[in-house]
mmCIF file of C-alpha atoms in Angstrom:
data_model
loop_
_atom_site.group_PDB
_atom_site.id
_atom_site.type_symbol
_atom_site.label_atom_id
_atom_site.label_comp_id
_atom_site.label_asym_id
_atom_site.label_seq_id
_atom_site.Cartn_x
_atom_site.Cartn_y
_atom_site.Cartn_z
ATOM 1 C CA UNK A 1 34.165 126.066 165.277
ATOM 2 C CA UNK A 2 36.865 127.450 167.560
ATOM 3 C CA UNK A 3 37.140 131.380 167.686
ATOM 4 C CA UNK A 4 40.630 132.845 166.343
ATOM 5 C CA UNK A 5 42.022 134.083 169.274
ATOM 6 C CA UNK A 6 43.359 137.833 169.491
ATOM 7 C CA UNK A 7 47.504 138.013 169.162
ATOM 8 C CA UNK A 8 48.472 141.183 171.060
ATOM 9 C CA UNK A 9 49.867 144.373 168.357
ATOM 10 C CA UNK A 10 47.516 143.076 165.549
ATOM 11 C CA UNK A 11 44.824 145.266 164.581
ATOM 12 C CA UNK A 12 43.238 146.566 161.685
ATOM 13 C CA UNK A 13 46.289 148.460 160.108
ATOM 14 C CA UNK A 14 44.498 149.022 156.581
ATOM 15 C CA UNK A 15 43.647 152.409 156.936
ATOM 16 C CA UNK A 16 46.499 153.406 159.033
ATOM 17 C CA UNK A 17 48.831 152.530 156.348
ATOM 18 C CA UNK A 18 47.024 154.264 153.839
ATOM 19 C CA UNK A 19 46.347 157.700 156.020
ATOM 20 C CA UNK A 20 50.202 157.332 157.093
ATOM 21 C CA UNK A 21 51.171 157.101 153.142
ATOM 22 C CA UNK A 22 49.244 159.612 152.127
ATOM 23 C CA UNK A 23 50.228 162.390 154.773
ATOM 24 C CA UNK A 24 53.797 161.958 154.031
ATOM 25 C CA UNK A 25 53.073 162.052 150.090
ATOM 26 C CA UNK A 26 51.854 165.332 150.603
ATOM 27 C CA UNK A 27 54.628 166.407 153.190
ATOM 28 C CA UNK A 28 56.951 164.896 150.843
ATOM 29 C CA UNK A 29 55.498 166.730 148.315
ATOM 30 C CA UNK A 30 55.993 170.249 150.048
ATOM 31 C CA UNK A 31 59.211 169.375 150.445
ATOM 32 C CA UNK A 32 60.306 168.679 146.579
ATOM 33 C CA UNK A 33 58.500 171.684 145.434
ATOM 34 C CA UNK A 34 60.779 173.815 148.312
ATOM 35 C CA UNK A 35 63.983 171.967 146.244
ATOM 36 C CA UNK A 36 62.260 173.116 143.413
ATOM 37 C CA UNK A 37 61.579 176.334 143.735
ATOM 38 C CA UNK A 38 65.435 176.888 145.695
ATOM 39 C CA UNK A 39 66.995 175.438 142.690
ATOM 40 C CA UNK A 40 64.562 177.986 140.534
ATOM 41 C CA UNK A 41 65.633 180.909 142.376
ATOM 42 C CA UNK A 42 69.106 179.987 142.033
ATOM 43 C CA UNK A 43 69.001 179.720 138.363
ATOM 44 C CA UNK A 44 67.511 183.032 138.008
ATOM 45 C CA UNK A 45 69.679 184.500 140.581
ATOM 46 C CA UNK A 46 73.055 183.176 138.581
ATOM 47 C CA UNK A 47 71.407 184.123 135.419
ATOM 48 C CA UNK A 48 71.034 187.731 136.483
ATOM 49 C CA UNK A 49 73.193 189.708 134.271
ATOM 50 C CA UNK A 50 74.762 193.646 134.686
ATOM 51 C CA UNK A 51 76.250 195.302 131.457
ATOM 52 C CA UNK A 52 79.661 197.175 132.065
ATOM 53 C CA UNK A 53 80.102 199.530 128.826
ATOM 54 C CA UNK A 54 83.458 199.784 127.751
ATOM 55 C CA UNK A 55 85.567 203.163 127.220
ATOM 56 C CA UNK A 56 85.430 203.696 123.401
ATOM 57 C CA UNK A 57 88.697 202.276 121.009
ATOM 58 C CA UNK A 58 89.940 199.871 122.939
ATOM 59 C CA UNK A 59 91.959 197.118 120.894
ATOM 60 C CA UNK A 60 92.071 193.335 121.252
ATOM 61 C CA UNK A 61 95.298 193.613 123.987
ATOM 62 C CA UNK A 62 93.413 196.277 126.199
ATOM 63 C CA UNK A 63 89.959 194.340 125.847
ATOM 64 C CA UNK A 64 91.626 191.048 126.689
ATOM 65 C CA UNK A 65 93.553 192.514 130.041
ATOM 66 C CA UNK A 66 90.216 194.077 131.318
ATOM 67 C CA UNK A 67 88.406 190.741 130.806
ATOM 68 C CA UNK A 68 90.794 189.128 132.714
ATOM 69 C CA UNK A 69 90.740 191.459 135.214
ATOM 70 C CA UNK A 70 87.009 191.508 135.774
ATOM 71 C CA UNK A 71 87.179 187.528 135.841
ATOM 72 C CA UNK A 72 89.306 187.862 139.293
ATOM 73 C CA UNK A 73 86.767 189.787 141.046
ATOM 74 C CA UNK A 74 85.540 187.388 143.553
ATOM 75 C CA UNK A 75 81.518 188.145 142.975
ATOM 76 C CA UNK A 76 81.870 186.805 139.312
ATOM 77 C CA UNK A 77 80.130 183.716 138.735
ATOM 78 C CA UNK A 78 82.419 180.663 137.828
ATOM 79 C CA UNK A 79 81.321 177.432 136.388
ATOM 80 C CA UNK A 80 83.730 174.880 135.576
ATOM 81 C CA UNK A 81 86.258 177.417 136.378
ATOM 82 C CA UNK A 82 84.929 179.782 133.456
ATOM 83 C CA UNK A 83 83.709 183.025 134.467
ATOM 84 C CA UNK A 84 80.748 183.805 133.399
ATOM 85 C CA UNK A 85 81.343 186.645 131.180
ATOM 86 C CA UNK A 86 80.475 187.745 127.562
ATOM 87 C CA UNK A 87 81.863 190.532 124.998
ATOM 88 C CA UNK A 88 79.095 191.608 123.534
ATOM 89 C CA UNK A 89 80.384 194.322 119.827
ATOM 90 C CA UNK A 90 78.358 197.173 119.552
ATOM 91 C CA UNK A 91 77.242 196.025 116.451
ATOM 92 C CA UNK A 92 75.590 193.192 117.820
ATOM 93 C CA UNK A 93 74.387 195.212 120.814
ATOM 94 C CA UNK A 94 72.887 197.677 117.463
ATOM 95 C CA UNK A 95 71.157 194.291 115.826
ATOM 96 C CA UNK A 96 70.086 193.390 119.317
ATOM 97 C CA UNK A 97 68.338 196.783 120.269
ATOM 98 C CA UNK A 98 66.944 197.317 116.553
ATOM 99 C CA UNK A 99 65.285 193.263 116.849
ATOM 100 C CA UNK A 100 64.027 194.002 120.381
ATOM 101 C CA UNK A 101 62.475 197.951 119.383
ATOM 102 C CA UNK A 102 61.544 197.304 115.643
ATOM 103 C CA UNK A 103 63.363 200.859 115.105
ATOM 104 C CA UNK A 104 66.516 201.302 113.479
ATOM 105 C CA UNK A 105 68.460 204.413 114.509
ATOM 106 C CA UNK A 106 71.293 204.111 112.387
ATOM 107 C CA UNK A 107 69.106 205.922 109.324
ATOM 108 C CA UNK A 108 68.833 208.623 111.359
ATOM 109 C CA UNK A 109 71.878 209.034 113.584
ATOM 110 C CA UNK A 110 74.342 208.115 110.728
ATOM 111 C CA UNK A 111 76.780 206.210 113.506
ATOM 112 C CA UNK A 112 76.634 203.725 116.177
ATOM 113 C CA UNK A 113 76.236 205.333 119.060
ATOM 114 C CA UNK A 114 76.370 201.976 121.150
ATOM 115 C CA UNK A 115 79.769 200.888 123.231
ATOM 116 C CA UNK A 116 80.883 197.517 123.022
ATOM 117 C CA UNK A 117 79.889 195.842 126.439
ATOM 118 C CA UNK A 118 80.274 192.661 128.702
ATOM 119 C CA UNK A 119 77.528 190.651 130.336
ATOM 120 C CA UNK A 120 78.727 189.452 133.321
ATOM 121 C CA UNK A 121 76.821 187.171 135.892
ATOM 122 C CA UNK A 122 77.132 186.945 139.317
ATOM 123 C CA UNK A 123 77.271 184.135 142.399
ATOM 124 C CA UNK A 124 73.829 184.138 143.861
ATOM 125 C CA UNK A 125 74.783 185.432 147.223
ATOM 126 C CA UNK A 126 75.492 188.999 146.347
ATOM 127 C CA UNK A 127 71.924 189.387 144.709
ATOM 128 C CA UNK A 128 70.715 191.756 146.759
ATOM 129 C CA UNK A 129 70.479 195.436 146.048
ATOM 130 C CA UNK A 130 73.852 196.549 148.467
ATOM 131 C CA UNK A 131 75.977 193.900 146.806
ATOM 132 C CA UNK A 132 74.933 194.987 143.708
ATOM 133 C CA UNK A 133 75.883 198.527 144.328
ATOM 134 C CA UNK A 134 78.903 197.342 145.895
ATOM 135 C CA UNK A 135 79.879 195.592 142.792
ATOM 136 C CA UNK A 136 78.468 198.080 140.120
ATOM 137 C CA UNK A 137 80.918 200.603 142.597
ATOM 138 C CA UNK A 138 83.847 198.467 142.088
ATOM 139 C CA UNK A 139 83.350 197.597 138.442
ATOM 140 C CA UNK A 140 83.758 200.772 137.506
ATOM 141 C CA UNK A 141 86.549 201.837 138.952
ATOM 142 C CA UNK A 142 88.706 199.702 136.819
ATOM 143 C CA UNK A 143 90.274 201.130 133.671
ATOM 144 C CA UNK A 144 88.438 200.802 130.359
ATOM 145 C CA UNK A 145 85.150 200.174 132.277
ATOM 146 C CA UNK A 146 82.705 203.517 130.860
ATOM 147 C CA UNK A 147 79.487 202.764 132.604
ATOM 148 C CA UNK A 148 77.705 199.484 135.085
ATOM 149 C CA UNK A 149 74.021 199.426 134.676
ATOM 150 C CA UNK A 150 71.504 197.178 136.391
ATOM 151 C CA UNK A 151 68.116 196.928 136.660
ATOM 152 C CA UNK A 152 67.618 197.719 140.444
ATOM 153 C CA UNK A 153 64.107 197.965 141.181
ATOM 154 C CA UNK A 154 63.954 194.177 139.842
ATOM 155 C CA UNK A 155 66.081 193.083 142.516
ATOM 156 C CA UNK A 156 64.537 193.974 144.949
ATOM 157 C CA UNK A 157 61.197 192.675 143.818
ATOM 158 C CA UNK A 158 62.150 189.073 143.250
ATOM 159 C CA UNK A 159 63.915 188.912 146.849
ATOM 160 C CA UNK A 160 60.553 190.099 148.260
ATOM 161 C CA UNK A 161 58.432 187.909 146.680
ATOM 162 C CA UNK A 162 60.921 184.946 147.082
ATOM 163 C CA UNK A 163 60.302 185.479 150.833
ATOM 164 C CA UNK A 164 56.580 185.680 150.662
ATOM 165 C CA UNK A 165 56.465 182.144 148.663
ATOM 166 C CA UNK A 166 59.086 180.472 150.816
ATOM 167 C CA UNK A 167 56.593 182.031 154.112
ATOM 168 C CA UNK A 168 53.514 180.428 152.655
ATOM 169 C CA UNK A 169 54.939 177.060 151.555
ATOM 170 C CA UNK A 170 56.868 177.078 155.183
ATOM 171 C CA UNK A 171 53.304 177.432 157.394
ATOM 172 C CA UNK A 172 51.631 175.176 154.812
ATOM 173 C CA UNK A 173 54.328 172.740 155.614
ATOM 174 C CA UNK A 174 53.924 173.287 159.357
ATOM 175 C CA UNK A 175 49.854 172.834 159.128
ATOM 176 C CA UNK A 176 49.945 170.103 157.561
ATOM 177 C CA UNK A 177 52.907 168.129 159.805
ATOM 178 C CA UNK A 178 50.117 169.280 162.691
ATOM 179 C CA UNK A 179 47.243 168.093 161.211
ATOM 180 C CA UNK A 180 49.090 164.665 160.229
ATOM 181 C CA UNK A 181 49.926 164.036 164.089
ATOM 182 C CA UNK A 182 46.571 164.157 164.849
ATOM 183 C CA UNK A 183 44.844 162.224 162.146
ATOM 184 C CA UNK A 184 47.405 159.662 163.164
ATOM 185 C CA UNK A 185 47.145 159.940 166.751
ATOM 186 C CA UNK A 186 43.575 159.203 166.313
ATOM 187 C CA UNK A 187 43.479 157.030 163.910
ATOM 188 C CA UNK A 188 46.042 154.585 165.908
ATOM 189 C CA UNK A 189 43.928 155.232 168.552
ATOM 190 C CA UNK A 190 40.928 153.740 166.851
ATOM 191 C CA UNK A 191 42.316 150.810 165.486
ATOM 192 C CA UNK A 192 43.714 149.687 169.470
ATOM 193 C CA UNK A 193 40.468 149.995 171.016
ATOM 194 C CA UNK A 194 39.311 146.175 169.274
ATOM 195 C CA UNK A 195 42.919 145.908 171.563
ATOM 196 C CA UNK A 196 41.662 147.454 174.867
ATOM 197 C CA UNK A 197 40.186 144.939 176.446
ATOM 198 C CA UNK A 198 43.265 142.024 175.905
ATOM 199 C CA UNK A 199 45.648 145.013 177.392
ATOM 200 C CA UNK A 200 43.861 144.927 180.611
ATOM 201 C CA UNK A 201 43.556 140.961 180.808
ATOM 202 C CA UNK A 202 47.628 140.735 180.595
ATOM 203 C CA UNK A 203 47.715 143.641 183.265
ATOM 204 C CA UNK A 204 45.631 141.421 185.300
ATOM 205 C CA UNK A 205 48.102 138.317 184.914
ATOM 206 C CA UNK A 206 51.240 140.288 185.670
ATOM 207 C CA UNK A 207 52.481 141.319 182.400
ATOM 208 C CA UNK A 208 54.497 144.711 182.671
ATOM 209 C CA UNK A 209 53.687 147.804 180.303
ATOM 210 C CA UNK A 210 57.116 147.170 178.880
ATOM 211 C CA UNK A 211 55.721 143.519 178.011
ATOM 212 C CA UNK A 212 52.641 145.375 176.783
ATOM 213 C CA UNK A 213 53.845 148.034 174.655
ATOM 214 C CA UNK A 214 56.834 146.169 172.714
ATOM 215 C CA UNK A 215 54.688 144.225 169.976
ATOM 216 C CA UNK A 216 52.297 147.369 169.522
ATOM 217 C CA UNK A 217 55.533 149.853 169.508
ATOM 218 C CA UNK A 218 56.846 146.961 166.794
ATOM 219 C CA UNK A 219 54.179 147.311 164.271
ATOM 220 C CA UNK A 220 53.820 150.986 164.374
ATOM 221 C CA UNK A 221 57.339 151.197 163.629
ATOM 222 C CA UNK A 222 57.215 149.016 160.458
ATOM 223 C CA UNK A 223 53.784 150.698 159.623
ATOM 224 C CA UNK A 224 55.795 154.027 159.872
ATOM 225 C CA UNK A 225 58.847 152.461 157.482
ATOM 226 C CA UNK A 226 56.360 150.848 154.943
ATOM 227 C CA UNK A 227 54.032 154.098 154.488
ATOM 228 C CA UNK A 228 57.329 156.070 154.299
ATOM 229 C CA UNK A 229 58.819 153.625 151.478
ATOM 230 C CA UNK A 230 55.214 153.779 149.342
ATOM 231 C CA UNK A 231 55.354 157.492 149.850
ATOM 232 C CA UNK A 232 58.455 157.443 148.549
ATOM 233 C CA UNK A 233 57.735 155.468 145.713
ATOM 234 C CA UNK A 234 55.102 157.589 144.628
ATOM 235 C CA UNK A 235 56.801 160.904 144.983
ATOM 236 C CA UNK A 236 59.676 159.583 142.650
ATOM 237 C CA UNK A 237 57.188 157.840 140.064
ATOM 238 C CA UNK A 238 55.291 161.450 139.996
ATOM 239 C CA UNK A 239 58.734 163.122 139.192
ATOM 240 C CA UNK A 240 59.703 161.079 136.813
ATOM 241 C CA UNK A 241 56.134 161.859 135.022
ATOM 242 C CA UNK A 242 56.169 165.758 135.333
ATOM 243 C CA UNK A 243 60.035 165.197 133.821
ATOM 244 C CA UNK A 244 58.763 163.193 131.201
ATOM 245 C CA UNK A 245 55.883 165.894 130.498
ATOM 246 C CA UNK A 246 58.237 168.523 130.863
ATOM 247 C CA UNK A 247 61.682 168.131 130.079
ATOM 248 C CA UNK A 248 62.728 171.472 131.161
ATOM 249 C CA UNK A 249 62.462 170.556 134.916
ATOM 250 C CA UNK A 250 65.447 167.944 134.804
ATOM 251 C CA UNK A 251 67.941 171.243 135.149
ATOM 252 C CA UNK A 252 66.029 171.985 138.239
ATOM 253 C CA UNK A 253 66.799 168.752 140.224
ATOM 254 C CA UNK A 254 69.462 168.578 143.070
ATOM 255 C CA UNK A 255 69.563 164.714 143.476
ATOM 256 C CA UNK A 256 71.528 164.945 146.928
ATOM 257 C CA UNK A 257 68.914 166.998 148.383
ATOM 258 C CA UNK A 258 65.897 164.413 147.356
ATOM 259 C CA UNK A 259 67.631 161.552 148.375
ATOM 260 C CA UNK A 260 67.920 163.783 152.040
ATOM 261 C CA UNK A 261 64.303 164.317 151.463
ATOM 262 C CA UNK A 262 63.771 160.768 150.613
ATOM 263 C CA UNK A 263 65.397 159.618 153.828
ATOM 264 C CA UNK A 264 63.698 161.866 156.131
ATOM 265 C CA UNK A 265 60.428 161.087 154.433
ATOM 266 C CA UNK A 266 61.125 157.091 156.043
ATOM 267 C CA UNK A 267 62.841 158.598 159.467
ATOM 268 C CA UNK A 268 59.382 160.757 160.264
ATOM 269 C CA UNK A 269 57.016 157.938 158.833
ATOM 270 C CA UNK A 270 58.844 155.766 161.333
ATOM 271 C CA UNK A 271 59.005 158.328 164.180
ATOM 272 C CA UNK A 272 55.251 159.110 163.477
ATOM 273 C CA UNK A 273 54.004 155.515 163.956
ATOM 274 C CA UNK A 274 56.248 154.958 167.192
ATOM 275 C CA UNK A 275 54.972 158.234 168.559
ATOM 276 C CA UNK A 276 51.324 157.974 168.245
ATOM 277 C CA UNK A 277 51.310 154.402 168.855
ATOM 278 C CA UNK A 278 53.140 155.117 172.181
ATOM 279 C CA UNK A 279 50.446 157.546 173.130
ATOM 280 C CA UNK A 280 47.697 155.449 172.164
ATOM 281 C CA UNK A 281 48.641 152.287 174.106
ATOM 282 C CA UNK A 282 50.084 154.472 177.104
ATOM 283 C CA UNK A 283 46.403 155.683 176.965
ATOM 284 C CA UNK A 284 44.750 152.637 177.270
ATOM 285 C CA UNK A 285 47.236 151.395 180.088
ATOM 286 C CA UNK A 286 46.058 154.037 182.217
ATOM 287 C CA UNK A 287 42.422 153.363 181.733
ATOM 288 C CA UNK A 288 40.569 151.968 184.688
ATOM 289 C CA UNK A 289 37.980 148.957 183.525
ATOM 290 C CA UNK A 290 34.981 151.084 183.460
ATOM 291 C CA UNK A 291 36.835 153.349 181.212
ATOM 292 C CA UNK A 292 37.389 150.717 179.223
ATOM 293 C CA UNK A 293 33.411 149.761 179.055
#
């Protein structure tokens, strides 16, 4: 029985494929947790409120101006061109405190001594603690505003630890892309050596590394694309299951930033398996034959 005879750029691409798929599941992975977690801190950022007590007996005309005015400032937070702004009465702001401290001080003050109030959020990019006393500055200076309170140290505290997660989920990321180029590198490597020794017999006959390289450079490239579509795949059939499991991430999605993720989850499958399959033949073009035994 005749032997199958070796076609130059096919090797053993089983495992490649499936090392390739899984190290851009997991970079892909890193990277829709970092969408996550932006969208996450945005949401808390916009929903970040400061209460500006109101002068006392103000009527509906007075109340209405100053809302209006306090909607033109350009740190209030609009969505769907409503500012993001609430009256809260006093005597809601009385119900509120009395639910939240299971003490009622009306038996033994006799009055309200609450001030009707607005909650008023803020875009995300003055949440830091010199905006903030920027805008708690300039909120009271306008007529009918008493008092602008904030909880400061809070601020602060989120911003910090903000940085620290986006740190460790940034070297993570950065490990792992390293370790990845590697595994690959040798991996390819492997798999070309069953290659080796039908490289050197078209170097003998005249074939140029151009000649060479263009069938192996072929495959790696739609190795690359395939792992990067599977990966792909995957992520997308794991979001839809946490979403399905927990309904409360769907607010947290930004679907132009996945599909960017999606995309560039393909590009650097594709530029990983021309890459290392570059350096792996290059390699074994430069070997003499003993090297090759």
């Amino acid at each position: 029985m005749a032997r199958k005879k070796k076609k130059v750029g096919t090797y053993p691409s089983g495992m490649i494929l499936f090392s390739l798929t899984l190290a851009l599941f997991l970079v892909g992975f890193c990277g829709m947790l970092a969408i996550q977690s932006k969208r996450l801190v945005t949401y808390i950022r916009e929903n970040y409120e400061m209460r500006a007590f109101l002068d006392k007996d103000l009527d509906t005309r007075k109340l209405t101006r100053l809302q209006r005015t306090i909607a033109e400032r350009p740190y209030i937070l609009k969505t769907s061109d409503s500012a993001q702004i609430s009256f809260v009465p006093k005597d809601v702001a009385a119900k509120e405190f009395i639910a939240e401290t299971k003490e009622d001080f009306s038996k033994f003050l006799g009055e309200n001594p609450l001030r009707d109030s607005y909650r008023i959020k803020l875009n995300e990019e003055y949440f830091e603690e010199t905006k903030l006393q920027q805008v708690k500055e300039d909120l009271e200076q306008i007529d009918g505003v008493f008092e602008v309170v904030y909880q400061e140290n809070l601020v602060d505290n989120i911003n910090r630890n903000i940085t620290k997660i986006y740190a460790v989920m940034s070297a993570f990321a950065l490990i792992l892309l390293i370790i990845i180029v590697v595994l690959m590198n040798n991996t390819i490597r492997l798999a070309l050596h069953s290659q080796r020794m039908l490289i050197r017999s078209m170097q003998l006959v005249g074939a140029t590394n151009g000649f060479i390289t263009r069938p192996f450079l072929a495959r790696g490239i739609w190795q690359g694309f395939l792992a990067g579509v599977i990966a792909v795949a995957l992520l997308l059939a794991a979001l839809q299951l946490a979403i399905r499991n927990l309904p409360e991430l769907a607010m947290f999605q930004d679907p132009e930033k996945l599909a960017m993720l999606m995309a560039g989850i393909v590009g650097l499958g594709v530029i990983i398996g021309f890459l290392s399959t570059y350096q792996a033949v290059n390699r074994y073009l430069g070997l003499s034959l003993d090297e090759l035994y």
